[in-house]
CSV table of C-alpha atoms in Angstrom, one decimal:
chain,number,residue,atom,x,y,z
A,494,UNK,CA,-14.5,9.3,-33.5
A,495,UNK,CA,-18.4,9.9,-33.2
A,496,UNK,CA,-20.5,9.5,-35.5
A,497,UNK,CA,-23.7,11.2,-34.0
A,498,UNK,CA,-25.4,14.1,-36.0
A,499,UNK,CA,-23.7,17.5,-35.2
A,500,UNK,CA,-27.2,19.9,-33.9
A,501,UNK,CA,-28.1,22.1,-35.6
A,502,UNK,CA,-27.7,24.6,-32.6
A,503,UNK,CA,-24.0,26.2,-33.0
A,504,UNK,CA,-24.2,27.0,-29.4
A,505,UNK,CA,-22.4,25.5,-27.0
A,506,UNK,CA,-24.4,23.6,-24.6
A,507,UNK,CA,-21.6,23.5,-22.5
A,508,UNK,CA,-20.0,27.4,-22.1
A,509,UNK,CA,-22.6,29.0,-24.7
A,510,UNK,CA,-19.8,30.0,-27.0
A,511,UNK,CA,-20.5,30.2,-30.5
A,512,UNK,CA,-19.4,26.5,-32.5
A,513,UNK,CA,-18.7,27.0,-36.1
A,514,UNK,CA,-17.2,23.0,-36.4
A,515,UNK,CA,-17.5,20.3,-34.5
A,516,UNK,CA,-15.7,21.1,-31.7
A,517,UNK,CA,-16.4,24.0,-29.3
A,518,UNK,CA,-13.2,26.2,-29.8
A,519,UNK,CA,-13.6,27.5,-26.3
A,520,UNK,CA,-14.5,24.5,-24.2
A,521,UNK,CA,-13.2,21.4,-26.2
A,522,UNK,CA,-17.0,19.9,-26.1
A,523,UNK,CA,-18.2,18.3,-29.1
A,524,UNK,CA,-21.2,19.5,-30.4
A,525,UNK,CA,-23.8,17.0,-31.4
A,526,UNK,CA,-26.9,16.1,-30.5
A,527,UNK,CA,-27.2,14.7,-26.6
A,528,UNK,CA,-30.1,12.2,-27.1
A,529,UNK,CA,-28.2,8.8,-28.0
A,530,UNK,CA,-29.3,5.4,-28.9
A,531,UNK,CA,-28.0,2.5,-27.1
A,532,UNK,CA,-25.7,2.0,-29.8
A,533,UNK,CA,-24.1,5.3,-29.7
A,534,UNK,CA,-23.7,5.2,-26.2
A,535,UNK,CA,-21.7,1.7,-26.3
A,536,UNK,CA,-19.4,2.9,-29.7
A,537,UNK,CA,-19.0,5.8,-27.4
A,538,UNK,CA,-17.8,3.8,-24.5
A,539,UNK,CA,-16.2,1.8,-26.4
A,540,UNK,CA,-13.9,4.8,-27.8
A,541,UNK,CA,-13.1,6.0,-24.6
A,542,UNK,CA,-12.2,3.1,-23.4
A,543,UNK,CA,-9.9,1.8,-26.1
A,544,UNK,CA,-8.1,5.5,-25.8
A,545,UNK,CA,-7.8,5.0,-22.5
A,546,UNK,CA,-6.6,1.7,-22.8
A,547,UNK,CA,-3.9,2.8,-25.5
A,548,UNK,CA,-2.3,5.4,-22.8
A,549,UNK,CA,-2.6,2.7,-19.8
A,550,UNK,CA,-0.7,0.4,-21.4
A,551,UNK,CA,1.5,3.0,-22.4
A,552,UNK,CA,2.3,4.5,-19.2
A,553,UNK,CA,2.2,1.2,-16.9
A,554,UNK,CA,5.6,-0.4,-20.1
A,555,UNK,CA,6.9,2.7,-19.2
A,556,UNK,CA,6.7,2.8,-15.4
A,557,UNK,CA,7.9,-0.7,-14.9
A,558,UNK,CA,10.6,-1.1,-17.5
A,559,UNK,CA,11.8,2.3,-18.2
A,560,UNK,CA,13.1,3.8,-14.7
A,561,UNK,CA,11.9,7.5,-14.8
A,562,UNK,CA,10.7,7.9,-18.3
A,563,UNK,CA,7.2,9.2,-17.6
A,564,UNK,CA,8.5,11.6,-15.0
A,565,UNK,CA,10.9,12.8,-17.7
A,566,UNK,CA,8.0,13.0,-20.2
A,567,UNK,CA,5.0,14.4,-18.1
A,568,UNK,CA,7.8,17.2,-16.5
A,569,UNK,CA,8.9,18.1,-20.3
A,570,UNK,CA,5.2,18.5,-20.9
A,571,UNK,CA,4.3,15.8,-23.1
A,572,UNK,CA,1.4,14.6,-21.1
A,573,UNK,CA,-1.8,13.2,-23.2
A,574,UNK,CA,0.1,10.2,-24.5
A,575,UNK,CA,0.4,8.8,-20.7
A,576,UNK,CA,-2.0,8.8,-17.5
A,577,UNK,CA,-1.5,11.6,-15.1
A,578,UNK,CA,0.9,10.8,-11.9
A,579,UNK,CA,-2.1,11.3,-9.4
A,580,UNK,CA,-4.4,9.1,-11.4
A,581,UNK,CA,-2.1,6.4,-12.1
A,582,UNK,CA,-1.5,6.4,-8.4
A,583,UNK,CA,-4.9,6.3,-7.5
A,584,UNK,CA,-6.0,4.0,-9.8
A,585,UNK,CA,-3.1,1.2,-8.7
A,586,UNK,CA,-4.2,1.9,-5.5
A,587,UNK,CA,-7.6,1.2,-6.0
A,588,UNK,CA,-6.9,-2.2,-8.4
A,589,UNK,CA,-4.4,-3.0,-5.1
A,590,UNK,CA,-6.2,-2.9,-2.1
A,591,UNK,CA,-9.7,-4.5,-3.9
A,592,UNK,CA,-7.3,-7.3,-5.2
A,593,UNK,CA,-6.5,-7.7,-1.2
A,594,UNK,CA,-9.5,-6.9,0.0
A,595,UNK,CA,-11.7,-9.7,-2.3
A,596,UNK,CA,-8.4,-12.5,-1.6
A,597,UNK,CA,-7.2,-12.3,2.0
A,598,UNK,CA,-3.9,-13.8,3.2
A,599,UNK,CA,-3.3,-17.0,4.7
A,600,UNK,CA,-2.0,-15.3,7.7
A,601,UNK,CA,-5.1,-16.1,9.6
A,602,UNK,CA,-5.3,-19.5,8.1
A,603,UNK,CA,-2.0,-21.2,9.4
A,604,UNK,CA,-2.4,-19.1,12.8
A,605,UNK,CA,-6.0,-21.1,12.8
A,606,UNK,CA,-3.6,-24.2,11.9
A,607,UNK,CA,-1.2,-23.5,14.6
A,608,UNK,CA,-3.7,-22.7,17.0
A,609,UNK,CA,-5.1,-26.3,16.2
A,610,UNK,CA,-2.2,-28.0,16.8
A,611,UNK,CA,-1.1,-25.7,19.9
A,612,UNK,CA,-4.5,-26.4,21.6
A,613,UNK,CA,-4.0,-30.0,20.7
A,614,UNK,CA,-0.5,-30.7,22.1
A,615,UNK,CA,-2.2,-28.7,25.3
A,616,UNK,CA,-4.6,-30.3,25.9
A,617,UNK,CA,-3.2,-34.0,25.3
A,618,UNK,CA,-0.5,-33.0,28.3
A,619,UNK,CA,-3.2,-31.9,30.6
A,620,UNK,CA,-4.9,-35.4,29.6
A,621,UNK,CA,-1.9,-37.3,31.0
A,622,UNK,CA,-1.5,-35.0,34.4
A,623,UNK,CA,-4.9,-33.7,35.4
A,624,UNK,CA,-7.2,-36.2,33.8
A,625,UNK,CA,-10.2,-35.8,31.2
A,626,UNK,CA,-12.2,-33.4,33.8
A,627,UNK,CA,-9.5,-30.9,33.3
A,628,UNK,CA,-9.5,-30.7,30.3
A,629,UNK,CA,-13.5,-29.2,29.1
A,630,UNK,CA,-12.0,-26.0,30.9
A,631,UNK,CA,-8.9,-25.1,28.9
A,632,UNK,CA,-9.6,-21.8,26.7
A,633,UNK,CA,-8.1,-20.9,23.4
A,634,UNK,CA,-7.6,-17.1,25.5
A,635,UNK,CA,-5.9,-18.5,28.0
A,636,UNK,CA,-3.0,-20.3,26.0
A,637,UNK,CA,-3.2,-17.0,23.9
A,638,UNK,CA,-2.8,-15.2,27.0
A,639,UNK,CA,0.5,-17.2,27.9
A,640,UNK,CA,1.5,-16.4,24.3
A,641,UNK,CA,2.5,-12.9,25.1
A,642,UNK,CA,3.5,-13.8,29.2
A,643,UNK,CA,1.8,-10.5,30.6
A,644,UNK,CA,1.6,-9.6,34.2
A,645,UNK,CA,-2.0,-9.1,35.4
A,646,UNK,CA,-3.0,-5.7,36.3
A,647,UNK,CA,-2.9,-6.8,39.9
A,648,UNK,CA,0.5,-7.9,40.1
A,649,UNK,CA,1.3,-4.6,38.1
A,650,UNK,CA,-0.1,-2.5,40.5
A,651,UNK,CA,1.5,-4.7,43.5
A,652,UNK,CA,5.0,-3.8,41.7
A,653,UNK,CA,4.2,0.0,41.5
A,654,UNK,CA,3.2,-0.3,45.2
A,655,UNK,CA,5.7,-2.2,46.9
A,656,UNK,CA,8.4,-3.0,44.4
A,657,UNK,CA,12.1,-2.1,43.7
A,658,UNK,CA,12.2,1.5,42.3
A,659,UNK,CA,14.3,-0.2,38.9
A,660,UNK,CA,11.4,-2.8,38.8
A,661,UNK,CA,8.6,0.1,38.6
A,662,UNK,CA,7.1,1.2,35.4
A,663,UNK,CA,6.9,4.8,34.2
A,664,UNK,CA,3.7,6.5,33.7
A,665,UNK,CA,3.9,5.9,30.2
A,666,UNK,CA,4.6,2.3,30.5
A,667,UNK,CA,2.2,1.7,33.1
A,668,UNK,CA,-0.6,3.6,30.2
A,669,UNK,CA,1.4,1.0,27.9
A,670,UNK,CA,1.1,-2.2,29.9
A,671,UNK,CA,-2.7,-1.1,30.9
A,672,UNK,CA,-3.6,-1.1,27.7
A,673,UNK,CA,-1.8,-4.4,26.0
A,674,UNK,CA,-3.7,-5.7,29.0
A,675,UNK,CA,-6.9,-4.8,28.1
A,676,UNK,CA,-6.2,-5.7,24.7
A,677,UNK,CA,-5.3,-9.5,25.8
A,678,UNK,CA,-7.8,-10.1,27.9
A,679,UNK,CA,-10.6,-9.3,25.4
A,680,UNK,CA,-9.1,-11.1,22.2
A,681,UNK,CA,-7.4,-14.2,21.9
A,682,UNK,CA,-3.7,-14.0,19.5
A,683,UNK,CA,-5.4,-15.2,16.1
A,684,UNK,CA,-8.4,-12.2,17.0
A,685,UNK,CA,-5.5,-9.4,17.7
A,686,UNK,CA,-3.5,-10.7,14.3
A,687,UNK,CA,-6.6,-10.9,12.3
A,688,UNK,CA,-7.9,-6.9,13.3
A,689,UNK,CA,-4.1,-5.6,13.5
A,690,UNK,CA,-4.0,-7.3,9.7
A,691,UNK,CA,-7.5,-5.4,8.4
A,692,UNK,CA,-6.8,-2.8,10.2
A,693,UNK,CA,-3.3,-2.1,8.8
A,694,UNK,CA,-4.3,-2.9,5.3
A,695,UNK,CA,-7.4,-0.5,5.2
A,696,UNK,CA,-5.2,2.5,6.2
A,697,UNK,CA,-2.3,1.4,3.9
A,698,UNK,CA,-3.3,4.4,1.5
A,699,UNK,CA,-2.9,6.8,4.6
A,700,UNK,CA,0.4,5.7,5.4
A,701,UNK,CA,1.6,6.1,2.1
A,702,UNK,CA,0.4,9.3,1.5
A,703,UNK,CA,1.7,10.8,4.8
A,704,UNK,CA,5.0,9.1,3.6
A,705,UNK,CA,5.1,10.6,0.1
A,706,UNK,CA,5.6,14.1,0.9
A,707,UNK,CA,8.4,13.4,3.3
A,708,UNK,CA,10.0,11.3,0.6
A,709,UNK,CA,9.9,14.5,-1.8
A,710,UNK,CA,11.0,16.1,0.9
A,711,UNK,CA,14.2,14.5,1.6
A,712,UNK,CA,15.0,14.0,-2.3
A,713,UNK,CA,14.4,18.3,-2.1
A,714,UNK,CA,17.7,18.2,0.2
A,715,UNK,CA,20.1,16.7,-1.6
A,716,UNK,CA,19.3,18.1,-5.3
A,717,UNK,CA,19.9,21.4,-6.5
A,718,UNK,CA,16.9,24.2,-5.1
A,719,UNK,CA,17.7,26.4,-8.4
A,720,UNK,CA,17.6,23.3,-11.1
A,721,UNK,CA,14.7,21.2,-9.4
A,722,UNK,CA,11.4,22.8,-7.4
A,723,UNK,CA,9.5,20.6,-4.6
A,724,UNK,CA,6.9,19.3,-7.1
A,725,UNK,CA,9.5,18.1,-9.4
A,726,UNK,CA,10.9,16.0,-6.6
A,727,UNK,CA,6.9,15.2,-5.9
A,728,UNK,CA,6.0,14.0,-9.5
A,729,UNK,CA,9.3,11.7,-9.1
A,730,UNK,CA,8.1,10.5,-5.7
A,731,UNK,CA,4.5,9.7,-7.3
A,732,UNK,CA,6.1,7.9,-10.1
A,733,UNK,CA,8.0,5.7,-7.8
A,734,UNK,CA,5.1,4.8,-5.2
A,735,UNK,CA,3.0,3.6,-8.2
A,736,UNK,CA,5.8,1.6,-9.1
A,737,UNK,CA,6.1,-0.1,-6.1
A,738,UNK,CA,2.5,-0.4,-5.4
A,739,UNK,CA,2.4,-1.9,-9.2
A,740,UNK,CA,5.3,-4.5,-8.8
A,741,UNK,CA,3.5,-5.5,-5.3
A,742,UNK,CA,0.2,-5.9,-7.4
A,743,UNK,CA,1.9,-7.8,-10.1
A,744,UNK,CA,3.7,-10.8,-7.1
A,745,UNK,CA,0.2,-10.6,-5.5
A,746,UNK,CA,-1.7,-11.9,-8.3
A,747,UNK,CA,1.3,-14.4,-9.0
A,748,UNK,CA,1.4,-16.0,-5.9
A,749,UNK,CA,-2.5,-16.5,-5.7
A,750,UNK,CA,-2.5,-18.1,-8.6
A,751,UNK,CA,0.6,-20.4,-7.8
A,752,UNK,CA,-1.5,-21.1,-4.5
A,753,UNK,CA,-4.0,-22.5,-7.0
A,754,UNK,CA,-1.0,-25.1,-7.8
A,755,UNK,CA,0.8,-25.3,-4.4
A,756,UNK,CA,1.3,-29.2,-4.5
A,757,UNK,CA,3.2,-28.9,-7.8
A,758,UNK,CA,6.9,-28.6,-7.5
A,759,UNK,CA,7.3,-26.6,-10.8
A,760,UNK,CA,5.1,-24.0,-10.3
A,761,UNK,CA,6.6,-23.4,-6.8
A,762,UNK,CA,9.6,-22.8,-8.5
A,763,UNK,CA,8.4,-20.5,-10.9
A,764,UNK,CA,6.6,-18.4,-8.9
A,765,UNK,CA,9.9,-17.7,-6.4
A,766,UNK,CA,11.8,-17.3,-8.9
A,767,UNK,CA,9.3,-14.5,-10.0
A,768,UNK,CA,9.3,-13.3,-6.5
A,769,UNK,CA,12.9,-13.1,-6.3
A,770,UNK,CA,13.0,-11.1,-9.4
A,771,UNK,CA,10.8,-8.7,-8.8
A,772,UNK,CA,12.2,-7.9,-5.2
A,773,UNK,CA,15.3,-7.5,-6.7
A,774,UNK,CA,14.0,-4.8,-9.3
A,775,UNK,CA,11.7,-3.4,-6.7
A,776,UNK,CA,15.2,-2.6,-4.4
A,777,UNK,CA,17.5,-1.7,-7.5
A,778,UNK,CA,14.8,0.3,-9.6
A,779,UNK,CA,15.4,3.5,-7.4
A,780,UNK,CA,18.8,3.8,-8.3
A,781,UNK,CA,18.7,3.8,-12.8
A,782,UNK,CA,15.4,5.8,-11.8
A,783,UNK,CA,17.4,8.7,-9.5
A,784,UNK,CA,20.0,8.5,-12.1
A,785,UNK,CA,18.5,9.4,-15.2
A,786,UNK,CA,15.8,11.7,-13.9
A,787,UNK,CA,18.8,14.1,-11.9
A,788,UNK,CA,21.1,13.5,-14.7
A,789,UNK,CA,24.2,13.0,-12.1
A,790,UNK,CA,26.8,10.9,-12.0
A,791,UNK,CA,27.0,7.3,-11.7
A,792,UNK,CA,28.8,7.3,-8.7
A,793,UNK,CA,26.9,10.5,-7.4
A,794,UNK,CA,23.7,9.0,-7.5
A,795,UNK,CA,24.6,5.7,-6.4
A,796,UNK,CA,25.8,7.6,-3.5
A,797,UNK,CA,22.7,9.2,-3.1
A,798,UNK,CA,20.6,6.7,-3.7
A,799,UNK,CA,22.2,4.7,-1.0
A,800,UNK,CA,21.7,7.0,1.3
A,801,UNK,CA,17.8,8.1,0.8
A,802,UNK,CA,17.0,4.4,0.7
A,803,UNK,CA,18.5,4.2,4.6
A,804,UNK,CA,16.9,7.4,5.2
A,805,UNK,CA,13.6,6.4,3.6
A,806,UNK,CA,13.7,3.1,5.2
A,807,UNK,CA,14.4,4.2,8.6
A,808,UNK,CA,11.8,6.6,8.6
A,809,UNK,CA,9.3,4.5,7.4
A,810,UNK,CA,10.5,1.7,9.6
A,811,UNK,CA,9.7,4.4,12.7
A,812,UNK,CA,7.0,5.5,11.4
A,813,UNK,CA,5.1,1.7,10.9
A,814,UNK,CA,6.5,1.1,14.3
A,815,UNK,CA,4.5,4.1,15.9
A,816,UNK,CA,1.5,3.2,14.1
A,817,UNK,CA,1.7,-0.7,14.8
A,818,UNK,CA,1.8,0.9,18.3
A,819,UNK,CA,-1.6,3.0,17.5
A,820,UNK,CA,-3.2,0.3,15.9
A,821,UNK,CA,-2.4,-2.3,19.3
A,822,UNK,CA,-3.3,0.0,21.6
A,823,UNK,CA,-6.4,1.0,19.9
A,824,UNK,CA,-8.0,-3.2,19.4
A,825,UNK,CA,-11.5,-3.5,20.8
């Protein structure tokens, strides 16, 4: 609690009701004197932050070892003693995607090593067949290029114009083609990987969220419209996400710091073992968590559980798809 002198003032400086305690009855605002010392301020902070601290651990015990239970709690309306379901989301998201942001994969690291030993085998061949000239004029593009064995434009055209009518694109293939084209000729395969990679990670939040509601949506369907509203099914939904996002945190951190030991045998094992344990509770969690929020069956809700994951999965599988599409057609 605070220990700053309580003014002298029993108005509110906050909704100008009259405070007879410490406390503003009206507003909640506690009623002492707003000119602090250092020292105030940081036992202040240091309050609010130990509180805060008390319900984080809380709710994140909760959310990764009891399937459910804070969407049980927060819906029954016992709500101070956990984080709220959008701030808990936001706030994982936040720790997530900063984590990924500050350490990168190694993606673009072993495509750099490939690329090495690609140009390397390449250019040794040419040594034997064309001679050292040659070989100052081979370009990381072009073997890029050959990577993905497009047409040119040229011969694309040349098809549309005198080829077989099964061998001619569509207009939307031809828009398709043009622009994987395009895309090719002004970025080699690690420079396409590397901005398809930021690219996807910085709008990771956006896919989520346009995924959420449809998620609630289809958990809406198959549950009772008279026992459970939408935002019930949305609270769930939010509880989940953070879960996942929180188990994906949790194997991130691991395996950076098992890359800090990669050369040792042991802690390669132990961190796969962690990954395999936690992929494993990250594909069965959904199922204790459906069962114990909608009260069903066993057998009901494995049922169902079964088939929202196929539902979910196919829906997000299309929906990646169409955006790995955006995202390609889109490179610069």
């Amino acid at each position: 609690m605070s220990h700053s002198p309580i003014r002298k003032d029993k108005t509110c400086l906050n909704c100008r009701h009259v405070v007879e305690q410490k406390f503003c009855p009206n507003c909640g605002q506690e009623n002492t004197d707003t000119r602090k010392t250092f020292h105030h301020l940081f036992i202040h902070f240091f309050e609010d932050l130990t509180h805060y601290e008390n319900a984080f651990w809380k709710t994140i015990k909760n959310l990764l070892l009891k399937p459910a239970t804070l969407t049980k709690e927060y819906l029954s309306g016992k709500r101070l003693s956990y984080l709220a379901p959008v701030r808990l989301y936001i706030f994982i998201s936040f720790v997530t995607f900063l984590l990924i942001a500050l350490f990168p994969n190694n993606v673009t690291e072993n495509l750099t090593k490939d690329d090495k030993e690609i140009t390397s085998n390449f250019e040794n061949a040419n040594k034997k067949e064309k001679g050292w000239k040659e070989k100052s004029y081979i370009k990381s593009k072009t073997l890029d290029k050959s990577y993905f064995q497009l047409k040119t434009m040229k011969e694309i055209d040349s098809i549309q114009k005198y080829g077989k009518e099964d061998e001619k694109l569509s207009d939307f293939q031809y828009w398709i083609y043009e622009k994987a084209t395009h895309v090719t000729e002004k970025n080699t395969k690690k420079e396409i990987i590397e901005k398809f990679i930021e690219s996807f990670i910085h709008n990771i939040p956006k896919i989520l969220f346009i995924i959420m509601p449809f998620f609630a949506f289809f958990l809406w369907i198959f549950h009772g419209k008279k026992r459970w509203y939408y935002f019930d099914h949305g609270i769930f939904t939010l509880h989940y996400f953070s879960f996942l996002l929180l188990i994906f945190l949790v194997l991130f951190i691991i395996n950076k710091i098992g890359g800090l030991f990669a050369e040792n045998g042991l802690a390669d094992a132990i961190v796969g073992i962690i990954n395999f344990v936690g992929i494993v509770w990250m594909c069965y969690y959904f199922y204790p968590a459906h069962h114990r929020f909608y009260g069903e069956t066993r057998f009901v809700s494995f049922v169902k559980s079964v088939i929202l994951f196929f539902i979910n999965f196919f829906f997000i599988l299309f929906l990646l798809t169409f955006y790995m599409l955006y995202i390609f057609i889109n490179l610069h």
